[in-house]
């Protein structure tokens, strides 16, 4: 009997089967994993191709996509290759797999593997039993085929799909080389878009620092988008659509308007200012496009209030990520005019804030200054008063400025400046800033003078006093008299008053001259020392006062002149006769005033303060009715109304008479001054005119009559009080009587003066007759002498 020992090693046949199972598992894992990775990459290739072809994502989006694809690929490689391929397959696992797949093994292989893997445990079994188990396992695996262990379906599907995708990609590369190569360039993050059957162009959206196409427009401004679809080698789209995205997340789309058929391409998109559209059109797109080579589409964005992004889609072309950025318009502030005044104004330069219409003196040099809320790149200034070159354009794109300074030049006429500014965002001010310049012309000096104490006639020895004033808006330079005798050439004489030079020069350019002096006909010529003006009765003498200012913008300064005073030169008797006629007219005028005051006194006498119903009132009413033609008063109200009416009428007459008396007094003063100014030595006549007539009249008109007017106002205040009213009325009547007495005294003196004048006139006539008799006597004597000589 032989002795058996424990042999725990697996039979060679079992070992070969187990090793075959491990190899096939690893091959299956690698093939399936590689196929799945290839499948992922192939699917990613085609999905990416179609997405990129139709949507053309940006390089950033493509980078993100490739990153996601890489993550998915790594996951698939790890999940289906690395994680499974690196797993250690033990004999027990392989045996268990065989036992599940082939139930006929009856766990012989699993028992043999268990005995071989744990020899210490196998020692507890009978060697014969172990041997038989191993033999049974060897016999059982003899009929097992390891390839039948696997389900080839998933592997075949994965490999088939991977092969299909690889073949499709290869065919695509073979038959569509250009598209394949372009897709590879797109995978390499090229920004070049896919070739299109439709070609769209939009201009006016320059790229910013980040490469985005941005058009900046002003807040709440309209924006007209113009797009051109090329027809030169491209298909014309049926419509072009805008797909926009607002800042708040809202989205929308709209169709652009087709403009005509095959419109010329000389238009641009993104011109928000209609006034500058033609300039932008000319430079933004190629002007060489023919009319039939493009189709124009337009769309109007209304009152854009916030940023927005949009795409323009037409056919298979798409302009992506166009952006409208809303910015504020540039605004000017602190607009000022720097004024350099002409020499004749004698002013220091100054700056004037622009407010409404600016009134600027003629000849002022101007500089326009202003600050800006945004840096400026261009300024457009339009002038309305010139046709030659009305527009001025200032451009400084490389050196934006936040301050405007423009030299206007010298202002010579009214002008209006229209100032438009453009900032670094390309946004122009909505409305031009208007600066109205009104030229203040240098006015001619105003000479408002008259001859004082001179009538229409003078004697050859007269003095002509000049009163009034000479004014100028800025400053006077010189003042002089200009005179003319009959039709002789005009001559001049400087005004000689204190403060003026010998030549009539006004120092310091004063704008007002009130002391004008007098023109003496007996004045001597400074060069010869003899009398400069010799007049004879019968001539006409004309005199005017002239003045010039300091205006120096023309060949001659501005000269102003008074009216021309034309005077008849007469003898002393002739002048006295003229004055007598004027005195007679004044007396007649004074008599009318005296009669008016008498009527006023009578009207005051008819004012009654007796109450109605009192004794004698009816008779008084009847008497008043008979005197005035008014119906008798029977009520207190009507009596009060009549009193008020009569007092008011009296007051009005007194006020008017005061003014008239003052006028007569001034006229008599003038007569007295004429005697003095014409160098007529007649003290008695001067005394009568001034002391006996003019001065009393001034006292009556300026003192006495205003006293009567004040007294009548007291009567009006107490018109409803019979007691107080009657008292004040009595005082008024007494004062009126006194004034009438004084006026009668003056009238008597006028009559005495008239009598005196009549006597003088009679003597003058006697003298004239005597002169005539003497002349006739002399002529007869001469006639007799001639007759004697002839005999």
Short mmCIF file of N, CA and C in Angstrom, two decimals, residues 307-432:
data_model
loop_
_atom_site.label_atom_id
_atom_site.label_comp_id
_atom_site.label_asym_id
_atom_site.label_seq_id
_atom_site.Cartn_x
_atom_site.Cartn_y
_atom_site.Cartn_z
N UNK A 307 -27.50 99.57 -21.98
CA UNK A 307 -26.66 98.76 -22.85
C UNK A 307 -27.44 97.55 -23.36
N UNK A 308 -27.08 97.11 -24.57
CA UNK A 308 -27.72 95.94 -25.13
C UNK A 308 -26.74 95.27 -26.10
N UNK A 309 -26.89 93.95 -26.23
CA UNK A 309 -26.11 93.17 -27.18
C UNK A 309 -27.06 92.53 -28.17
N UNK A 310 -26.57 92.32 -29.38
CA UNK A 310 -27.43 91.72 -30.39
C UNK A 310 -26.58 91.06 -31.46
N UNK A 311 -27.22 90.11 -32.16
CA UNK A 311 -26.63 89.45 -33.31
C UNK A 311 -27.46 89.81 -34.53
N UNK A 312 -26.79 89.86 -35.68
CA UNK A 312 -27.47 90.07 -36.95
C UNK A 312 -27.36 88.78 -37.74
N UNK A 313 -28.53 88.18 -38.03
CA UNK A 313 -28.57 86.87 -38.68
C UNK A 313 -29.28 87.02 -40.02
N UNK A 314 -28.61 86.51 -41.06
CA UNK A 314 -29.19 86.51 -42.39
C UNK A 314 -28.68 85.32 -43.17
N UNK A 315 -29.59 84.39 -43.56
CA UNK A 315 -29.12 83.18 -44.24
C UNK A 315 -28.22 82.38 -43.33
N UNK A 316 -27.06 81.99 -43.84
CA UNK A 316 -26.11 81.25 -43.02
C UNK A 316 -25.02 82.14 -42.42
N UNK A 317 -25.17 83.46 -42.56
CA UNK A 317 -24.18 84.37 -41.98
C UNK A 317 -24.76 84.97 -40.70
N UNK A 318 -23.86 85.24 -39.81
CA UNK A 318 -24.28 85.76 -38.52
C UNK A 318 -23.20 86.68 -37.97
N UNK A 319 -23.57 87.92 -37.70
CA UNK A 319 -22.67 88.87 -37.07
C UNK A 319 -22.98 88.86 -35.58
N UNK A 320 -22.02 88.41 -34.78
CA UNK A 320 -22.28 88.10 -33.39
C UNK A 320 -21.76 89.19 -32.46
N UNK A 321 -22.39 89.21 -31.31
CA UNK A 321 -21.90 89.98 -30.17
C UNK A 321 -21.64 91.44 -30.51
N UNK A 322 -22.55 92.03 -31.28
CA UNK A 322 -22.51 93.48 -31.46
C UNK A 322 -23.14 94.13 -30.24
N UNK A 323 -22.54 95.21 -29.80
CA UNK A 323 -22.97 95.79 -28.53
C UNK A 323 -23.19 97.28 -28.66
N UNK A 324 -24.33 97.73 -28.15
CA UNK A 324 -24.62 99.16 -28.03
C UNK A 324 -24.36 99.57 -26.59
N UNK A 325 -23.41 100.49 -26.41
CA UNK A 325 -23.08 100.98 -25.07
C UNK A 325 -23.63 102.38 -24.93
N UNK A 326 -24.48 102.59 -23.93
CA UNK A 326 -25.11 103.88 -23.70
C UNK A 326 -24.18 104.73 -22.82
N UNK A 327 -23.87 105.91 -23.30
CA UNK A 327 -23.01 106.84 -22.55
C UNK A 327 -23.71 108.19 -22.50
N UNK A 328 -23.24 109.03 -21.61
CA UNK A 328 -23.78 110.38 -21.51
C UNK A 328 -23.17 111.27 -22.60
N UNK A 329 -23.95 112.24 -23.03
CA UNK A 329 -23.45 113.19 -24.01
C UNK A 329 -22.47 114.16 -23.37
N UNK A 330 -21.54 114.67 -24.15
CA UNK A 330 -20.67 115.71 -23.60
C UNK A 330 -21.44 117.01 -23.43
N UNK A 331 -21.18 117.70 -22.35
CA UNK A 331 -21.83 118.98 -22.08
C UNK A 331 -20.78 120.03 -21.75
N UNK A 332 -21.04 121.23 -22.24
CA UNK A 332 -20.16 122.34 -21.95
C UNK A 332 -20.69 123.11 -20.74
N UNK A 333 -19.80 123.58 -19.93
CA UNK A 333 -20.18 124.38 -18.78
C UNK A 333 -19.18 125.53 -18.65
N UNK A 334 -19.57 126.50 -17.85
CA UNK A 334 -18.72 127.69 -17.63
C UNK A 334 -18.29 128.30 -18.97
N UNK A 335 -19.27 128.48 -19.87
CA UNK A 335 -18.97 129.09 -21.17
C UNK A 335 -18.75 130.58 -20.96
N UNK A 336 -17.59 131.06 -21.42
CA UNK A 336 -17.22 132.45 -21.21
C UNK A 336 -16.65 133.04 -22.50
N UNK A 337 -16.74 134.36 -22.57
CA UNK A 337 -16.11 135.11 -23.65
C UNK A 337 -15.01 135.97 -23.04
N UNK A 338 -13.81 135.74 -23.49
CA UNK A 338 -12.69 136.58 -23.06
C UNK A 338 -12.62 137.77 -24.01
N UNK A 339 -12.82 138.96 -23.47
CA UNK A 339 -12.96 140.17 -24.29
C UNK A 339 -11.71 141.03 -24.14
N UNK A 340 -11.13 141.38 -25.28
CA UNK A 340 -10.05 142.36 -25.33
C UNK A 340 -10.61 143.58 -26.05
N UNK A 341 -10.90 144.63 -25.31
CA UNK A 341 -11.63 145.77 -25.83
C UNK A 341 -10.72 146.66 -26.68
N UNK A 342 -11.32 147.38 -27.65
CA UNK A 342 -10.52 148.31 -28.47
C UNK A 342 -10.02 149.49 -27.63
N UNK A 343 -9.05 150.19 -28.18
CA UNK A 343 -8.40 151.27 -27.44
C UNK A 343 -9.37 152.39 -27.07
N UNK A 344 -10.36 152.68 -27.95
CA UNK A 344 -11.21 153.84 -27.68
C UNK A 344 -12.10 153.64 -26.46
N UNK A 345 -12.24 152.38 -25.99
CA UNK A 345 -13.05 152.15 -24.80
C UNK A 345 -12.25 152.32 -23.51
N UNK A 346 -10.93 152.18 -23.61
CA UNK A 346 -10.07 152.34 -22.44
C UNK A 346 -10.54 151.43 -21.30
N UNK A 347 -10.72 150.13 -21.63
CA UNK A 347 -11.13 149.16 -20.62
C UNK A 347 -10.09 148.04 -20.53
N UNK A 348 -10.02 147.44 -19.36
CA UNK A 348 -9.15 146.29 -19.17
C UNK A 348 -9.84 145.03 -19.72
N UNK A 349 -9.06 144.06 -20.23
CA UNK A 349 -9.68 142.80 -20.69
C UNK A 349 -10.42 142.12 -19.54
N UNK A 350 -11.48 141.42 -19.90
CA UNK A 350 -12.26 140.73 -18.87
C UNK A 350 -12.96 139.54 -19.50
N UNK A 351 -13.44 138.63 -18.63
CA UNK A 351 -14.20 137.47 -19.08
C UNK A 351 -15.66 137.65 -18.70
N UNK A 352 -16.52 137.35 -19.67
CA UNK A 352 -17.96 137.50 -19.46
C UNK A 352 -18.62 136.14 -19.58
N UNK A 353 -19.40 135.71 -18.59
CA UNK A 353 -20.14 134.45 -18.74
C UNK A 353 -21.22 134.60 -19.81
N UNK A 354 -21.38 133.57 -20.62
CA UNK A 354 -22.35 133.60 -21.72
C UNK A 354 -23.74 133.33 -21.15
N UNK A 355 -24.59 134.34 -21.21
CA UNK A 355 -25.97 134.22 -20.74
C UNK A 355 -26.87 134.92 -21.74
N UNK A 356 -27.61 134.14 -22.52
CA UNK A 356 -28.52 134.74 -23.50
C UNK A 356 -27.74 135.50 -24.56
N UNK A 357 -28.33 136.61 -25.01
CA UNK A 357 -27.66 137.44 -26.01
C UNK A 357 -26.55 138.25 -25.38
N UNK A 358 -25.38 138.19 -25.97
CA UNK A 358 -24.22 138.91 -25.45
C UNK A 358 -24.05 140.20 -26.26
N UNK A 359 -24.08 141.32 -25.55
CA UNK A 359 -23.88 142.62 -26.18
C UNK A 359 -22.42 143.01 -26.02
N UNK A 360 -21.72 143.01 -27.14
CA UNK A 360 -20.27 143.22 -27.14
C UNK A 360 -19.96 144.47 -27.96
N UNK A 361 -19.12 145.38 -27.42
CA UNK A 361 -18.76 146.58 -28.20
C UNK A 361 -18.06 146.22 -29.50
N UNK A 362 -18.32 147.02 -30.51
CA UNK A 362 -17.71 146.83 -31.82
C UNK A 362 -16.18 146.92 -31.70
N UNK A 363 -15.50 146.00 -32.44
CA UNK A 363 -14.04 146.00 -32.45
C UNK A 363 -13.41 145.22 -31.32
N UNK A 364 -14.19 144.51 -30.52
CA UNK A 364 -13.65 143.74 -29.41
C UNK A 364 -13.10 142.42 -29.91
N UNK A 365 -11.89 142.06 -29.47
CA UNK A 365 -11.34 140.74 -29.77
C UNK A 365 -11.90 139.71 -28.80
N UNK A 366 -12.36 138.56 -29.33
CA UNK A 366 -13.05 137.57 -28.52
C UNK A 366 -12.32 136.23 -28.54
N UNK A 367 -12.34 135.56 -27.41
CA UNK A 367 -11.86 134.19 -27.27
C UNK A 367 -12.94 133.42 -26.53
N UNK A 368 -13.43 132.33 -27.17
CA UNK A 368 -14.47 131.50 -26.56
C UNK A 368 -13.82 130.44 -25.68
N UNK A 369 -14.26 130.37 -24.43
CA UNK A 369 -13.73 129.39 -23.49
C UNK A 369 -14.89 128.61 -22.86
N UNK A 370 -14.64 127.33 -22.58
CA UNK A 370 -15.66 126.51 -21.93
C UNK A 370 -14.99 125.26 -21.38
N UNK A 371 -15.59 124.71 -20.34
CA UNK A 371 -15.18 123.41 -19.81
C UNK A 371 -16.12 122.33 -20.32
N UNK A 372 -15.65 121.08 -20.30
CA UNK A 372 -16.45 119.97 -20.81
C UNK A 372 -16.53 118.88 -19.75
N UNK A 373 -17.70 118.22 -19.71
CA UNK A 373 -17.88 117.12 -18.77
C UNK A 373 -17.14 115.87 -19.20
N UNK A 374 -16.73 115.78 -20.49
CA UNK A 374 -16.01 114.62 -21.00
C UNK A 374 -14.88 115.11 -21.89
N UNK A 375 -13.81 114.33 -22.02
CA UNK A 375 -12.73 114.73 -22.94
C UNK A 375 -13.26 114.84 -24.37
N UNK A 376 -12.83 115.88 -25.06
CA UNK A 376 -13.31 116.16 -26.41
C UNK A 376 -12.25 115.81 -27.43
N UNK A 377 -12.72 115.30 -28.57
CA UNK A 377 -11.82 115.01 -29.68
C UNK A 377 -12.08 115.90 -30.89
N UNK A 378 -13.23 116.56 -30.93
CA UNK A 378 -13.54 117.42 -32.08
C UNK A 378 -14.54 118.48 -31.65
N UNK A 379 -14.42 119.64 -32.29
CA UNK A 379 -15.34 120.76 -32.06
C UNK A 379 -15.71 121.33 -33.42
N UNK A 380 -17.00 121.54 -33.62
CA UNK A 380 -17.48 122.13 -34.87
C UNK A 380 -18.21 123.43 -34.52
N UNK A 381 -17.74 124.54 -35.11
CA UNK A 381 -18.31 125.86 -34.83
C UNK A 381 -18.80 126.45 -36.15
N UNK A 382 -20.06 126.83 -36.17
CA UNK A 382 -20.67 127.44 -37.36
C UNK A 382 -20.99 128.90 -37.06
N UNK A 383 -20.55 129.78 -37.96
CA UNK A 383 -20.83 131.21 -37.84
C UNK A 383 -21.88 131.59 -38.87
N UNK A 384 -22.84 132.41 -38.45
CA UNK A 384 -23.95 132.76 -39.33
C UNK A 384 -23.74 134.05 -40.10
N UNK A 385 -22.73 134.85 -39.75
CA UNK A 385 -22.60 136.15 -40.39
C UNK A 385 -21.58 136.16 -41.52
N UNK A 386 -21.12 134.99 -41.94
CA UNK A 386 -20.16 134.93 -43.03
C UNK A 386 -20.55 133.83 -43.99
N UNK A 387 -20.34 134.05 -45.26
CA UNK A 387 -20.65 133.07 -46.29
C UNK A 387 -19.40 132.40 -46.84
N UNK A 388 -18.25 133.05 -46.69
CA UNK A 388 -17.02 132.52 -47.29
C UNK A 388 -16.59 131.23 -46.61
N UNK A 389 -16.42 131.25 -45.31
CA UNK A 389 -15.98 130.08 -44.56
C UNK A 389 -16.71 130.04 -43.23
N UNK A 390 -17.99 129.63 -43.25
CA UNK A 390 -18.78 129.73 -42.02
C UNK A 390 -18.46 128.66 -40.98
N UNK A 391 -17.79 127.58 -41.38
CA UNK A 391 -17.57 126.47 -40.46
C UNK A 391 -16.11 126.37 -40.06
N UNK A 392 -15.91 126.16 -38.78
CA UNK A 392 -14.58 125.93 -38.22
C UNK A 392 -14.60 124.58 -37.52
N UNK A 393 -13.63 123.71 -37.90
CA UNK A 393 -13.55 122.38 -37.31
C UNK A 393 -12.21 122.23 -36.60
N UNK A 394 -12.30 121.90 -35.33
CA UNK A 394 -11.12 121.64 -34.52
C UNK A 394 -11.09 120.16 -34.17
N UNK A 395 -9.98 119.49 -34.47
CA UNK A 395 -9.87 118.06 -34.20
C UNK A 395 -8.57 117.80 -33.44
N UNK A 396 -8.66 117.04 -32.38
CA UNK A 396 -7.49 116.63 -31.60
C UNK A 396 -7.73 115.23 -31.06
N UNK A 397 -7.83 114.21 -31.96
CA UNK A 397 -8.11 112.83 -31.53
C UNK A 397 -7.00 112.24 -30.67
N UNK A 398 -5.76 112.66 -30.91
CA UNK A 398 -4.64 112.09 -30.15
C UNK A 398 -4.42 112.80 -28.82
N UNK A 399 -5.07 113.90 -28.62
CA UNK A 399 -4.88 114.67 -27.40
C UNK A 399 -6.21 115.24 -26.93
N UNK A 400 -7.10 114.37 -26.45
CA UNK A 400 -8.43 114.86 -26.03
C UNK A 400 -8.30 115.93 -24.95
N UNK A 401 -9.22 116.87 -25.01
CA UNK A 401 -9.17 118.01 -24.10
C UNK A 401 -10.49 118.12 -23.34
N UNK A 402 -10.37 118.53 -22.11
CA UNK A 402 -11.56 118.80 -21.30
C UNK A 402 -11.84 120.29 -21.19
N UNK A 403 -11.16 121.08 -22.01
CA UNK A 403 -11.37 122.52 -22.01
C UNK A 403 -11.33 123.02 -23.44
N UNK A 404 -12.28 123.88 -23.81
CA UNK A 404 -12.36 124.44 -25.15
C UNK A 404 -11.84 125.87 -25.12
N UNK A 405 -10.98 126.18 -26.07
CA UNK A 405 -10.49 127.54 -26.26
C UNK A 405 -10.39 127.80 -27.76
N UNK A 406 -11.13 128.82 -28.23
CA UNK A 406 -11.15 129.13 -29.67
C UNK A 406 -11.14 130.64 -29.84
N UNK A 407 -10.21 131.10 -30.64
CA UNK A 407 -10.08 132.54 -30.90
C UNK A 407 -11.03 132.93 -32.03
N UNK A 408 -11.97 133.76 -31.67
CA UNK A 408 -12.96 134.22 -32.65
C UNK A 408 -12.38 135.28 -33.58
N UNK A 409 -11.60 136.15 -33.05
CA UNK A 409 -11.11 137.30 -33.82
C UNK A 409 -11.77 138.57 -33.32
N UNK A 410 -11.88 139.53 -34.21
CA UNK A 410 -12.46 140.84 -33.87
C UNK A 410 -13.91 140.89 -34.31
N UNK A 411 -14.79 141.27 -33.38
CA UNK A 411 -16.22 141.35 -33.68
C UNK A 411 -16.51 142.65 -34.42
N UNK A 412 -17.07 142.51 -35.62
CA UNK A 412 -17.41 143.69 -36.41
C UNK A 412 -18.89 143.76 -36.76
N UNK A 413 -19.60 142.65 -36.58
CA UNK A 413 -21.03 142.64 -36.93
C UNK A 413 -21.71 141.60 -36.05
N UNK A 414 -23.04 141.65 -36.00
CA UNK A 414 -23.79 140.67 -35.23
C UNK A 414 -23.48 139.27 -35.74
N UNK A 415 -23.45 138.31 -34.83
CA UNK A 415 -23.09 136.95 -35.20
C UNK A 415 -23.76 135.98 -34.24
N UNK A 416 -23.94 134.75 -34.72
CA UNK A 416 -24.45 133.67 -33.89
C UNK A 416 -23.52 132.48 -34.08
N UNK A 417 -23.00 131.96 -32.98
CA UNK A 417 -22.12 130.80 -33.01
C UNK A 417 -22.91 129.57 -32.61
N UNK A 418 -22.81 128.51 -33.41
CA UNK A 418 -23.42 127.22 -33.10
C UNK A 418 -22.28 126.24 -32.85
N UNK A 419 -22.13 125.83 -31.61
CA UNK A 419 -20.97 125.03 -31.20
C UNK A 419 -21.43 123.60 -30.92
N UNK A 420 -20.87 122.64 -31.65
CA UNK A 420 -21.12 121.21 -31.41
C UNK A 420 -19.81 120.56 -31.02
N UNK A 421 -19.85 119.67 -30.03
CA UNK A 421 -18.63 119.01 -29.55
C UNK A 421 -18.82 117.50 -29.63
N UNK A 422 -17.71 116.79 -29.87
CA UNK A 422 -17.69 115.33 -29.95
C UNK A 422 -16.66 114.82 -28.95
N UNK A 423 -17.05 113.80 -28.17
CA UNK A 423 -16.15 113.31 -27.13
C UNK A 423 -15.41 112.08 -27.60
N UNK A 424 -14.64 111.49 -26.70
CA UNK A 424 -13.82 110.33 -27.05
C UNK A 424 -14.66 109.10 -27.36
N UNK A 425 -15.92 109.08 -26.97
CA UNK A 425 -16.81 107.98 -27.32
C UNK A 425 -17.44 108.15 -28.69
N UNK A 426 -17.11 109.25 -29.38
CA UNK A 426 -17.71 109.52 -30.68
C UNK A 426 -19.12 110.07 -30.59
N UNK A 427 -19.55 110.50 -29.42
CA UNK A 427 -20.90 111.03 -29.21
C UNK A 427 -20.85 112.55 -29.33
N UNK A 428 -21.81 113.08 -30.09
CA UNK A 428 -21.89 114.52 -30.33
C UNK A 428 -23.03 115.11 -29.52
N UNK A 429 -22.86 116.34 -29.09
CA UNK A 429 -23.92 117.02 -28.35
C UNK A 429 -25.22 117.03 -29.16
N UNK A 430 -26.34 116.86 -28.45
CA UNK A 430 -27.63 116.72 -29.15
C UNK A 430 -27.96 117.97 -29.95
N UNK A 431 -27.91 119.13 -29.32
CA UNK A 431 -28.18 120.40 -29.98
C UNK A 431 -26.95 121.28 -29.86
N UNK A 432 -26.63 122.04 -30.90
CA UNK A 432 -25.47 122.93 -30.78
C UNK A 432 -25.70 123.99 -29.70
#
